[in-house]
Amino acid sequence: MTRPVRRRRAHRPAGAISPQIITSARRNIPTYDLISTEGLEQIEARSEQLLQQIGVRFVEDPEALSLFHEAGAEVQGDRVRFPPRLLRKALETAPKTFRQHARNPERTIDLGGKNVVFGPGYGMPFVSDLDGGRRYGTIRDFENLTKLVYMSPWLHHSGGTTCEPTDLPVNKRHLDMVYAHLKWSDKPFMGSVTAPERAEDSIEMARLAFGADFVDQNCVIMANINMNSPLVFDYAMSGAIRTYAAANQCPVIVPFVLGGATAPVSMIAAVTQAYSEVLVGCALAQLVRPGAPVVFGNFVTTVDLKSGSPSFGTPESALASYVAGQLARRVGLPIRCSGAFTSSKVPDGQAMMESVTALHAAVLSGANFVLQSAGWLEGALTMSYEKLAMDADYLGAMHRFLGGLSLDDEAFAMDAFAEVGPGGHFFGCGHTMRNYETAFYDAELSDTQSFETWSERGSADSVRRANRKWKEDLQRYEAPPLDAAIDESLRDFMDCKKATLPDLWH
Amino acid sequence: MTRPVRRRRAHRPAGAISPQIITSARRNIPTYDLISTEGLEQIEARSEQLLQQIGVRFVEDPEALSLFHEAGAEVQGDRVRFPPRLLRKALETAPKTFRQHARNPERTIDLGGKNVVFGPGYGMPFVSDLDGGRRYGTIRDFENLTKLVYMSPWLHHSGGTTCEPTDLPVNKRHLDMVYAHLKWSDKPFMGSVTAPERAEDSIEMARLAFGADFVDQNCVIMANINMNSPLVFDYAMSGAIRTYAAANQCPVIVPFVLGGATAPVSMIAAVTQAYSEVLVGCALAQLVRPGAPVVFGNFVTTVDLKSGSPSFGTPESALASYVAGQLARRVGLPIRCSGAFTSSKVPDGQAMMESVTALHAAVLSGANFVLQSAGWLEGALTMSYEKLAMDADYLGAMHRFLGGLSLDDEAFAMDAFAEVGPGGHFFGCGHTMRNYETAFYDAELSDTQSFETWSERGSADSVRRANRKWKEDLQRYEAPPLDAAIDESLRDFMDCKKATLPDLWH
């Protein structure tokens, strides 16, 4: 059986709970290529047309304008138009794969190629759980969620804004979030993108944890940068791209493409737009620092044309993901897709139906980094403790799925057929005994008991089982060791920074 | 935009509710080919080895034994072993595609090629709904379910044993089921397989509805025939295959392959076994009547090795489906896959997670007929009224998914970019106005409202919304017209048959 994942054991103090170390899923199955090479060439040609004729705006970012001007783009006011091939040329310096270091070296990840890294939901102002219902997220929630993500072997990445700690000032909370990622987890993580100076603070804290020279030469922090689609980069966004790239850290360029709102209602047009926006953002990073890691972000979905609200996990969005994956491979960039998308308010059937649709598309499209792969509810407004557990369990199944099927002699089990014969049972045969331990993914939250047993044990649906699971995980949690001097330097940095800033709440 | 489905309006009496007529989804997207041609050839070679060395048993069916003996197989007792290529040769007469006629000609389906026909769950002894809970199915339930399937535009096929009407004698209920399909629906349907004489009754009723000569020359009834895997055909099963094939009607040959129980724990071995079993069953039909329609049935899943219970919607099962699809295309038979699989006892997150996993695999594997695509719970023990509605709504999304993406000039929407420009909004632009009506699948049961609106309207989760939906559908239901003379002849036939038989309950 092909091992779908790399497993390495951490050396840990006796007695501590060390979650299993899996640094990524490994794709041993083909990508799903939805459209022909000719179709992809059509998209690329239309994208060049769009970038040359319409172009993009960089709002209040003269530095970005001047970088593109120097590279040969046509700049008029804050509008930039690109001659054919300019962006593709700029992207030649972008790495096809790169390494993001975690503070525990055993959790360092490789982004690109056949690796599939899963990270949790991102950006939710609300949290919910079965006991407390839906409420604004706090730093306590953020810490809990960071711990829960740390506990799951199937989430390789700690994510970024797993929920908004709304009890902290908006201009300071990034410090607490970066600190929590470093303190309560040892997985790779993402920094702040809400303003260039907050991006700089995130990087500075990474320098304290990893050493400044190391950070200059290695990626230790990623940043998820959503554009103002269609075709606009605000200063906060382009500034953050420049800040991370200058520090050799990785911006993930994510258009915010909702067909029917921020993009046309046709998915091919929406993908063409998103592709164009990604090229611009990634090229900007390369112009700032050639060779800096960048990621092609894919976020294309639709709006419900009755209500105007975004829809998630739709068939149109799944189709768009496959095309985005094909385009990313052609341009040679690692791609970020999204996983557990849904508009549902609760982790019900709709939520999982939409989430699995989006996740399958991500996985088969060849995604290297699947952010938003656990916990999402309500179109990224709510992070659900229960859904986090449900999605994470399903990500384990995706590890097995990505591992594919072995075709060696042991897999064909001809000895089992000879032993069992027509009408027999394979449960106790030699082949089963040799292979049962690794044969199937053992979903922790999926119930396969009889109706009678399930009823006797309280008829718990998957949300109630997930509720038990995350509480047990928090109970079992032990913090990964963090050097006391580093911890102190991080806290000092936060305290100093906070002392220099007023409390802003909007 | 490529139209994913053929839509034709029925001529109906004024005032009647005529559900939209869609005879199949149409696959305009590629299949997902998991393994290489070399891998497929390996499976075929191992299958020949298995069929030659181990063979299959036909229990108490001398006619099947003699058919295979005449064809050149080696028969010892009830064991049949097959020289290489014998089965492939017998299958050369099997049609690659065929037509199943519905009593409403506008609902006639084509099986094979790029058509994807969806049918409901099959074989459940229990039913459940939110109001009444889980209980044994009755003929009243069967009628309700037939009506609900009729009402859904996304279910093209009426199915067979949508639930077991356990209030009727086990040796008579097939009559009432076939009658209900003919009376309360006008979609194509399946007949009884539990004994050859019940198969014969099903065909006889079809003759009354369609005319005996027509039935002899055309397929009007399918039959889902589960084998006793591993490698055994009971008389009930092989007898039913022979009965349907002799009448030029279509047996669907479905191995019952649970890795770790009725097959090895390795999925490649399980698929190899299932493939071998399918070849035998389909070849038997061809030996009985060359040219009779047959379908390659795919049902490969796993058991939970802790509890011994079957698991559904697993990653291993999804991988197996892709391979089965590839094998079916190579042997040139239409393939039946399964959709809404789950072990869950309720239509919760687990249920939809597992169902969507199985359904996506079915759809991308190139399935032509997806039975079990709506209503399944609890490993086929329970048919849920709510899940039927939830799954059917999702099948609508699959129609759109299968339709793929258009790449024509209108789809690229270059005029929309010129009109809207950077930072604009596409909602009201000309391109959106021209296309919004058909742009996105409008999921009836997926909620995209704001949390506030959703709360004000009662915070209904997807099960509660589905509960409302099926009740509304039953209320809106009107029976499709059935010729009074045919109706009478069907009822006479049932009455006569029932009068000749004792009531058996087991």
PDB file of N, CA and C in Angstrom, chain A residues 30 32 46 134 230 261 263 265-266 268 273 304 306 309 316 345 348 350 352-354 357 378 394 406 409 411-412 417 423-424 426 440-442 446-449 451 462 465, chain B residues 30 32 46 134 230 261 263 265-266 268 273 304 306 309 316 345 348 350 352-354 357 378 394 400 406 409 411-412 417 423-424 426 440-442 446-449 451 462 465:
ATOM      1  N   PRO A  30      -3.927  11.403 -10.353  1.00  0.00           N
ATOM      2  CA  PRO A  30      -3.833  12.486 -11.354  1.00  0.00           C
ATOM      3  C   PRO A  30      -4.719  13.668 -10.976  1.00  0.00           C
ATOM      4  N   TYR A  32      -7.540  16.434 -12.131  1.00  0.00           N
ATOM      5  CA  TYR A  32      -8.665  16.355 -13.058  1.00  0.00           C
ATOM      6  C   TYR A  32      -8.580  17.549 -14.011  1.00  0.00           C
ATOM      7  N   ARG A  46      -7.332  35.705 -23.724  1.00  0.00           N
ATOM      8  CA  ARG A  46      -8.324  36.690 -23.264  1.00  0.00           C
ATOM      9  C   ARG A  46      -7.787  37.464 -22.065  1.00  0.00           C
ATOM     10  N   ARG A 134     -23.833  31.241  18.510  1.00  0.00           N
ATOM     11  CA  ARG A 134     -23.013  32.130  17.675  1.00  0.00           C
ATOM     12  C   ARG A 134     -22.747  33.428  18.426  1.00  0.00           C
ATOM     13  N   PRO A 230     -13.421  43.634  -8.902  1.00  0.00           N
ATOM     14  CA  PRO A 230     -12.597  43.356 -10.075  1.00  0.00           C
ATOM     15  C   PRO A 230     -11.448  44.344 -10.265  1.00  0.00           C
ATOM     16  N   ALA A 261     -21.245  39.431  -9.292  1.00  0.00           N
ATOM     17  CA  ALA A 261     -21.036  40.612  -8.443  1.00  0.00           C
ATOM     18  C   ALA A 261     -19.669  41.229  -8.758  1.00  0.00           C
ATOM     19  N   ALA A 263     -17.417  39.775 -10.565  1.00  0.00           N
ATOM     20  CA  ALA A 263     -16.960  39.178 -11.829  1.00  0.00           C
ATOM     21  C   ALA A 263     -18.204  38.881 -12.661  1.00  0.00           C
ATOM     22  N   VAL A 265     -21.118  36.780 -14.731  1.00  0.00           N
ATOM     23  CA  VAL A 265     -21.870  35.572 -14.338  1.00  0.00           C
ATOM     24  C   VAL A 265     -21.367  34.315 -15.040  1.00  0.00           C
ATOM     25  N   SER A 266     -20.519  34.465 -16.023  1.00  0.00           N
ATOM     26  CA  SER A 266     -19.969  33.285 -16.701  1.00  0.00           C
ATOM     27  C   SER A 266     -18.686  32.859 -16.007  1.00  0.00           C
ATOM     28  N   ILE A 268     -16.198  31.021 -16.984  1.00  0.00           N
ATOM     29  CA  ILE A 268     -14.949  31.126 -17.752  1.00  0.00           C
ATOM     30  C   ILE A 268     -14.431  32.566 -17.695  1.00  0.00           C
ATOM     31  N   GLN A 273     -10.688  36.499 -15.320  1.00  0.00           N
ATOM     32  CA  GLN A 273     -10.421  37.685 -14.503  1.00  0.00           C
ATOM     33  C   GLN A 273      -9.526  37.347 -13.314  1.00  0.00           C
ATOM     34  N   ASP A 304     -25.915  34.240  -5.183  1.00  0.00           N
ATOM     35  CA  ASP A 304     -27.311  33.855  -5.347  1.00  0.00           C
ATOM     36  C   ASP A 304     -28.000  35.063  -5.975  1.00  0.00           C
ATOM     37  N   LYS A 306     -30.915  35.795  -6.595  1.00  0.00           N
ATOM     38  CA  LYS A 306     -32.159  36.276  -5.976  1.00  0.00           C
ATOM     39  C   LYS A 306     -31.841  37.214  -4.813  1.00  0.00           C
ATOM     40  N   SER A 309     -26.557  37.382  -2.117  1.00  0.00           N
ATOM     41  CA  SER A 309     -25.560  36.815  -1.198  1.00  0.00           C
ATOM     42  C   SER A 309     -24.660  35.831  -1.944  1.00  0.00           C
ATOM     43  N   GLU A 316     -20.783  25.462 -10.148  1.00  0.00           N
ATOM     44  CA  GLU A 316     -20.041  26.408 -10.990  1.00  0.00           C
ATOM     45  C   GLU A 316     -18.672  26.680 -10.390  1.00  0.00           C
ATOM     46  N   LYS A 345     -25.720  28.236   8.087  1.00  0.00           N
ATOM     47  CA  LYS A 345     -25.533  28.872   9.389  1.00  0.00           C
ATOM     48  C   LYS A 345     -25.140  27.863  10.460  1.00  0.00           C
ATOM     49  N   ASP A 348     -24.859  21.556   9.299  1.00  0.00           N
ATOM     50  CA  ASP A 348     -25.890  20.581   8.933  1.00  0.00           C
ATOM     51  C   ASP A 348     -25.573  19.920   7.599  1.00  0.00           C
ATOM     52  N   GLN A 350     -26.580  20.745   4.586  1.00  0.00           N
ATOM     53  CA  GLN A 350     -26.169  21.727   3.572  1.00  0.00           C
ATOM     54  C   GLN A 350     -24.690  22.069   3.719  1.00  0.00           C
ATOM     55  N   MET A 352     -22.176  20.398   4.951  1.00  0.00           N
ATOM     56  CA  MET A 352     -21.216  19.372   4.564  1.00  0.00           C
ATOM     57  C   MET A 352     -21.311  19.046   3.074  1.00  0.00           C
ATOM     58  N   MET A 353     -22.509  19.189   2.529  1.00  0.00           N
ATOM     59  CA  MET A 353     -22.707  18.981   1.101  1.00  0.00           C
ATOM     60  C   MET A 353     -21.887  19.999   0.323  1.00  0.00           C
ATOM     61  N   GLU A 354     -21.998  21.251   0.721  1.00  0.00           N
ATOM     62  CA  GLU A 354     -21.267  22.312   0.022  1.00  0.00           C
ATOM     63  C   GLU A 354     -19.770  22.199   0.285  1.00  0.00           C
ATOM     64  N   THR A 357     -18.193  19.362  -1.691  1.00  0.00           N
ATOM     65  CA  THR A 357     -18.130  19.733  -3.108  1.00  0.00           C
ATOM     66  C   THR A 357     -16.901  20.602  -3.378  1.00  0.00           C
ATOM     67  N   GLU A 378     -21.348  29.920   7.102  1.00  0.00           N
ATOM     68  CA  GLU A 378     -21.973  31.212   6.845  1.00  0.00           C
ATOM     69  C   GLU A 378     -21.095  32.121   5.971  1.00  0.00           C
ATOM     70  N   TYR A 394     -12.710  14.709   7.978  1.00  0.00           N
ATOM     71  CA  TYR A 394     -12.860  14.431   6.543  1.00  0.00           C
ATOM     72  C   TYR A 394     -11.550  14.666   5.796  1.00  0.00           C
ATOM     73  N   SER A 406      -2.737   1.171  -4.756  1.00  0.00           N
ATOM     74  CA  SER A 406      -1.541   0.412  -5.103  1.00  0.00           C
ATOM     75  C   SER A 406      -1.918  -0.694  -6.086  1.00  0.00           C
ATOM     76  N   ASP A 409       1.639  -6.742  -6.243  1.00  0.00           N
ATOM     77  CA  ASP A 409       1.111  -8.095  -6.067  1.00  0.00           C
ATOM     78  C   ASP A 409       0.310  -8.231  -4.775  1.00  0.00           C
ATOM     79  N   ALA A 411      -1.392  -6.000  -3.340  1.00  0.00           N
ATOM     80  CA  ALA A 411      -2.683  -5.328  -3.519  1.00  0.00           C
ATOM     81  C   ALA A 411      -3.666  -6.205  -4.289  1.00  0.00           C
ATOM     82  N   PHE A 412      -3.180  -7.006  -5.208  1.00  0.00           N
ATOM     83  CA  PHE A 412      -4.098  -7.836  -5.991  1.00  0.00           C
ATOM     84  C   PHE A 412      -4.615  -9.051  -5.203  1.00  0.00           C
ATOM     85  N   PHE A 417      -8.034 -14.821  -2.628  1.00  0.00           N
ATOM     86  CA  PHE A 417      -9.088 -15.490  -3.396  1.00  0.00           C
ATOM     87  C   PHE A 417      -8.921 -17.007  -3.328  1.00  0.00           C
ATOM     88  N   GLY A 423     -18.138 -17.710  -2.104  1.00  0.00           N
ATOM     89  CA  GLY A 423     -19.046 -17.811  -0.961  1.00  0.00           C
ATOM     90  C   GLY A 423     -18.384 -17.666   0.391  1.00  0.00           C
ATOM     91  N   GLY A 424     -17.067 -17.513   0.433  1.00  0.00           N
ATOM     92  CA  GLY A 424     -16.384 -17.390   1.719  1.00  0.00           C
ATOM     93  C   GLY A 424     -16.387 -15.968   2.255  1.00  0.00           C
ATOM     94  N   PHE A 426     -13.781 -12.827   3.841  1.00  0.00           N
ATOM     95  CA  PHE A 426     -12.382 -12.394   3.839  1.00  0.00           C
ATOM     96  C   PHE A 426     -11.910 -11.855   5.185  1.00  0.00           C
ATOM     97  N   PHE A 440      -7.930   0.858   5.500  1.00  0.00           N
ATOM     98  CA  PHE A 440      -8.973   1.867   5.292  1.00  0.00           C
ATOM     99  C   PHE A 440      -8.777   3.053   6.232  1.00  0.00           C
ATOM    100  N   TYR A 441      -9.174   4.218   5.769  1.00  0.00           N
ATOM    101  CA  TYR A 441      -9.173   5.385   6.653  1.00  0.00           C
ATOM    102  C   TYR A 441     -10.239   5.188   7.721  1.00  0.00           C
ATOM    103  N   ASP A 442      -9.848   5.403   8.958  1.00  0.00           N
ATOM    104  CA  ASP A 442     -10.761   5.196  10.072  1.00  0.00           C
ATOM    105  C   ASP A 442     -11.319   6.548  10.519  1.00  0.00           C
ATOM    106  N   SER A 446     -17.369   9.498  11.959  1.00  0.00           N
ATOM    107  CA  SER A 446     -18.433   8.855  11.191  1.00  0.00           C
ATOM    108  C   SER A 446     -18.938   7.646  11.947  1.00  0.00           C
ATOM    109  N   ASP A 447     -20.225   7.575  12.086  1.00  0.00           N
ATOM    110  CA  ASP A 447     -20.830   6.493  12.854  1.00  0.00           C
ATOM    111  C   ASP A 447     -21.264   5.373  11.916  1.00  0.00           C
ATOM    112  N   THR A 448     -20.783   4.148  12.196  1.00  0.00           N
ATOM    113  CA  THR A 448     -21.221   3.005  11.378  1.00  0.00           C
ATOM    114  C   THR A 448     -21.940   1.967  12.232  1.00  0.00           C
ATOM    115  N   GLN A 449     -22.270   2.348  13.465  1.00  0.00           N
ATOM    116  CA  GLN A 449     -22.941   1.391  14.350  1.00  0.00           C
ATOM    117  C   GLN A 449     -24.353   1.057  13.850  1.00  0.00           C
ATOM    118  N   PHE A 451     -28.414   0.856  14.172  1.00  0.00           N
ATOM    119  CA  PHE A 451     -29.379   1.832  14.681  1.00  0.00           C
ATOM    120  C   PHE A 451     -29.637   1.607  16.167  1.00  0.00           C
ATOM    121  N   SER A 462     -23.907  13.988  13.959  1.00  0.00           N
ATOM    122  CA  SER A 462     -22.477  14.268  13.803  1.00  0.00           C
ATOM    123  C   SER A 462     -22.066  15.548  14.520  1.00  0.00           C
ATOM    124  N   ARG A 465     -21.438  14.574  18.161  1.00  0.00           N
ATOM    125  CA  ARG A 465     -20.179  13.825  18.286  1.00  0.00           C
ATOM    126  C   ARG A 465     -18.975  14.761  18.142  1.00  0.00           C
TER     127      ARG A 465
ATOM    128  N   PRO B  30     -14.993  15.722 -19.036  1.00  0.00           N
ATOM    129  CA  PRO B  30     -14.275  14.443 -19.166  1.00  0.00           C
ATOM    130  C   PRO B  30     -14.535  13.541 -17.953  1.00  0.00           C
ATOM    131  N   TYR B  32     -12.954  11.096 -15.049  1.00  0.00           N
ATOM    132  CA  TYR B  32     -11.696  11.135 -14.288  1.00  0.00           C
ATOM    133  C   TYR B  32     -11.063   9.758 -14.373  1.00  0.00           C
ATOM    134  N   ARG B  46      -5.541 -10.150 -14.193  1.00  0.00           N
ATOM    135  CA  ARG B  46      -5.804 -10.821 -12.912  1.00  0.00           C
ATOM    136  C   ARG B  46      -7.228 -11.363 -12.876  1.00  0.00           C
ATOM    137  N   ARG B 134     -38.284   6.781  12.582  1.00  0.00           N
ATOM    138  CA  ARG B 134     -37.928   5.593  11.790  1.00  0.00           C
ATOM    139  C   ARG B 134     -38.929   4.486  12.061  1.00  0.00           C
ATOM    140  N   PRO B 230     -18.538 -13.237  -2.323  1.00  0.00           N
ATOM    141  CA  PRO B 230     -17.684 -13.377  -3.487  1.00  0.00           C
ATOM    142  C   PRO B 230     -18.067 -14.562  -4.377  1.00  0.00           C
ATOM    143  N   ALA B 261     -14.804  -8.013   3.839  1.00  0.00           N
ATOM    144  CA  ALA B 261     -15.859  -8.979   4.172  1.00  0.00           C
ATOM    145  C   ALA B 261     -16.141  -9.864   2.956  1.00  0.00           C
ATOM    146  N   ALA B 263     -14.982  -9.285  -0.004  1.00  0.00           N
ATOM    147  CA  ALA B 263     -13.861  -9.085  -0.938  1.00  0.00           C
ATOM    148  C   ALA B 263     -12.624  -8.787  -0.108  1.00  0.00           C
ATOM    149  N   VAL B 265      -9.356  -6.784   1.502  1.00  0.00           N
ATOM    150  CA  VAL B 265      -9.278  -5.404   2.024  1.00  0.00           C
ATOM    151  C   VAL B 265      -8.590  -4.445   1.059  1.00  0.00           C
ATOM    152  N   SER B 266      -7.996  -4.965   0.011  1.00  0.00           N
ATOM    153  CA  SER B 266      -7.362  -4.075  -0.959  1.00  0.00           C
ATOM    154  C   SER B 266      -8.357  -3.712  -2.038  1.00  0.00           C
ATOM    155  N   ILE B 268      -7.969  -2.596  -5.077  1.00  0.00           N
ATOM    156  CA  ILE B 268      -7.710  -3.082  -6.435  1.00  0.00           C
ATOM    157  C   ILE B 268      -8.185  -4.533  -6.568  1.00  0.00           C
ATOM    158  N   GLN B 273     -12.325  -8.371  -8.410  1.00  0.00           N
ATOM    159  CA  GLN B 273     -13.378  -9.357  -8.134  1.00  0.00           C
ATOM    160  C   GLN B 273     -14.720  -8.894  -8.691  1.00  0.00           C
ATOM    161  N   ASP B 304     -16.124  -1.291   8.180  1.00  0.00           N
ATOM    162  CA  ASP B 304     -15.434  -0.742   9.333  1.00  0.00           C
ATOM    163  C   ASP B 304     -14.826  -1.939  10.064  1.00  0.00           C
ATOM    164  N   LYS B 306     -13.384  -2.322  12.769  1.00  0.00           N
ATOM    165  CA  LYS B 306     -13.630  -2.425  14.206  1.00  0.00           C
ATOM    166  C   LYS B 306     -14.980  -3.077  14.465  1.00  0.00           C
ATOM    167  N   SER B 309     -19.276  -3.479  10.426  1.00  0.00           N
ATOM    168  CA  SER B 309     -20.370  -2.885   9.648  1.00  0.00           C
ATOM    169  C   SER B 309     -19.831  -2.272   8.361  1.00  0.00           C
ATOM    170  N   GLU B 316     -11.824   5.113  -0.089  1.00  0.00           N
ATOM    171  CA  GLU B 316     -11.449   3.881  -0.802  1.00  0.00           C
ATOM    172  C   GLU B 316     -12.520   3.528  -1.828  1.00  0.00           C
ATOM    173  N   LYS B 345     -27.483   7.545  10.551  1.00  0.00           N
ATOM    174  CA  LYS B 345     -28.863   7.200  10.904  1.00  0.00           C
ATOM    175  C   LYS B 345     -29.824   8.362  10.620  1.00  0.00           C
ATOM    176  N   ASP B 348     -27.768  14.086   8.558  1.00  0.00           N
ATOM    177  CA  ASP B 348     -26.925  15.109   9.177  1.00  0.00           C
ATOM    178  C   ASP B 348     -25.681  15.378   8.329  1.00  0.00           C
ATOM    179  N   GLN B 350     -22.681  14.054   8.563  1.00  0.00           N
ATOM    180  CA  GLN B 350     -22.056  12.803   8.110  1.00  0.00           C
ATOM    181  C   GLN B 350     -22.750  12.273   6.862  1.00  0.00           C
ATOM    182  N   MET B 352     -24.475  13.746   4.526  1.00  0.00           N
ATOM    183  CA  MET B 352     -24.272  14.471   3.278  1.00  0.00           C
ATOM    184  C   MET B 352     -22.807  14.443   2.845  1.00  0.00           C
ATOM    185  N   MET B 353     -21.913  14.393   3.819  1.00  0.00           N
ATOM    186  CA  MET B 353     -20.482  14.288   3.532  1.00  0.00           C
ATOM    187  C   MET B 353     -20.216  12.987   2.771  1.00  0.00           C
ATOM    188  N   GLU B 354     -20.763  11.905   3.280  1.00  0.00           N
ATOM    189  CA  GLU B 354     -20.549  10.606   2.650  1.00  0.00           C
ATOM    190  C   GLU B 354     -21.283  10.516   1.312  1.00  0.00           C
ATOM    191  N   THR B 357     -19.510  12.513  -1.390  1.00  0.00           N
ATOM    192  CA  THR B 357     -18.278  11.819  -1.783  1.00  0.00           C
ATOM    193  C   THR B 357     -18.593  10.716  -2.794  1.00  0.00           C
ATOM    194  N   GLU B 378     -28.344   4.964   6.594  1.00  0.00           N
ATOM    195  CA  GLU B 378     -28.102   3.777   7.394  1.00  0.00           C
ATOM    196  C   GLU B 378     -27.760   2.554   6.534  1.00  0.00           C
ATOM    197  N   TYR B 394     -29.534  18.322  -4.682  1.00  0.00           N
ATOM    198  CA  TYR B 394     -28.113  18.276  -5.031  1.00  0.00           C
ATOM    199  C   TYR B 394     -27.901  17.657  -6.424  1.00  0.00           C
ATOM    200  N   ARG B 400     -25.833  20.616 -13.564  1.00  0.00           N
ATOM    201  CA  ARG B 400     -25.044  21.774 -13.987  1.00  0.00           C
ATOM    202  C   ARG B 400     -23.554  21.419 -14.064  1.00  0.00           C
ATOM    203  N   SER B 406     -18.888  26.608 -20.872  1.00  0.00           N
ATOM    204  CA  SER B 406     -18.849  27.048 -22.260  1.00  0.00           C
ATOM    205  C   SER B 406     -17.626  27.945 -22.474  1.00  0.00           C
ATOM    206  N   ASP B 409     -17.694  33.100 -27.218  1.00  0.00           N
ATOM    207  CA  ASP B 409     -17.457  34.525 -26.990  1.00  0.00           C
ATOM    208  C   ASP B 409     -18.353  35.095 -25.902  1.00  0.00           C
ATOM    209  N   ALA B 411     -19.475  33.563 -23.368  1.00  0.00           N
ATOM    210  CA  ALA B 411     -18.985  33.099 -22.070  1.00  0.00           C
ATOM    211  C   ALA B 411     -17.780  33.927 -21.600  1.00  0.00           C
ATOM    212  N   PHE B 412     -16.978  34.400 -22.508  1.00  0.00           N
ATOM    213  CA  PHE B 412     -15.797  35.179 -22.095  1.00  0.00           C
ATOM    214  C   PHE B 412     -16.159  36.608 -21.669  1.00  0.00           C
ATOM    215  N   PHE B 417     -16.425  43.296 -19.082  1.00  0.00           N
ATOM    216  CA  PHE B 417     -15.242  43.941 -18.498  1.00  0.00           C
ATOM    217  C   PHE B 417     -15.120  45.385 -18.990  1.00  0.00           C
ATOM    218  N   GLY B 423     -13.010  47.899 -10.257  1.00  0.00           N
ATOM    219  CA  GLY B 423     -13.740  48.416  -9.103  1.00  0.00           C
ATOM    220  C   GLY B 423     -15.245  48.472  -9.279  1.00  0.00           C
ATOM    221  N   GLY B 424     -15.744  48.096 -10.437  1.00  0.00           N
ATOM    222  CA  GLY B 424     -17.183  48.176 -10.663  1.00  0.00           C
ATOM    223  C   GLY B 424     -17.924  46.947 -10.163  1.00  0.00           C
ATOM    224  N   PHE B 426     -20.802  43.862 -11.364  1.00  0.00           N
ATOM    225  CA  PHE B 426     -21.346  43.215 -12.555  1.00  0.00           C
ATOM    226  C   PHE B 426     -22.843  42.929 -12.465  1.00  0.00           C
ATOM    227  N   PHE B 440     -26.559  30.181 -13.075  1.00  0.00           N
ATOM    228  CA  PHE B 440     -26.187  29.344 -11.931  1.00  0.00           C
ATOM    229  C   PHE B 440     -27.327  28.392 -11.566  1.00  0.00           C
ATOM    230  N   TYR B 441     -26.942  27.242 -11.065  1.00  0.00           N
ATOM    231  CA  TYR B 441     -27.960  26.335 -10.525  1.00  0.00           C
ATOM    232  C   TYR B 441     -28.558  26.952  -9.261  1.00  0.00           C
ATOM    233  N   ASP B 442     -29.864  26.978  -9.201  1.00  0.00           N
ATOM    234  CA  ASP B 442     -30.549  27.592  -8.069  1.00  0.00           C
ATOM    235  C   ASP B 442     -31.009  26.494  -7.110  1.00  0.00           C
ATOM    236  N   SER B 446     -30.762  25.011  -0.396  1.00  0.00           N
ATOM    237  CA  SER B 446     -29.580  25.625   0.214  1.00  0.00           C
ATOM    238  C   SER B 446     -29.914  27.049   0.614  1.00  0.00           C
ATOM    239  N   ASP B 447     -29.598  27.380   1.843  1.00  0.00           N
ATOM    240  CA  ASP B 447     -29.927  28.689   2.379  1.00  0.00           C
ATOM    241  C   ASP B 447     -28.731  29.615   2.241  1.00  0.00           C
ATOM    242  N   THR B 448     -28.937  30.770   1.583  1.00  0.00           N
ATOM    243  CA  THR B 448     -27.848  31.748   1.480  1.00  0.00           C
ATOM    244  C   THR B 448     -28.227  33.062   2.154  1.00  0.00           C
ATOM    245  N   GLN B 449     -29.321  33.043   2.923  1.00  0.00           N
ATOM    246  CA  GLN B 449     -29.758  34.270   3.579  1.00  0.00           C
ATOM    247  C   GLN B 449     -28.771  34.711   4.656  1.00  0.00           C
ATOM    248  N   PHE B 451     -27.659  35.645   8.467  1.00  0.00           N
ATOM    249  CA  PHE B 451     -27.957  34.986   9.737  1.00  0.00           C
ATOM    250  C   PHE B 451     -29.215  35.583  10.366  1.00  0.00           C
ATOM    251  N   SER B 462     -31.159  22.272   7.313  1.00  0.00           N
ATOM    252  CA  SER B 462     -31.539  21.732   6.003  1.00  0.00           C
ATOM    253  C   SER B 462     -32.560  20.605   6.123  1.00  0.00           C
ATOM    254  N   ARG B 465     -35.978  22.276   6.414  1.00  0.00           N
ATOM    255  CA  ARG B 465     -36.399  22.823   5.111  1.00  0.00           C
ATOM    256  C   ARG B 465     -36.836  21.697   4.168  1.00  0.00           C
TER     257      ARG B 465
END
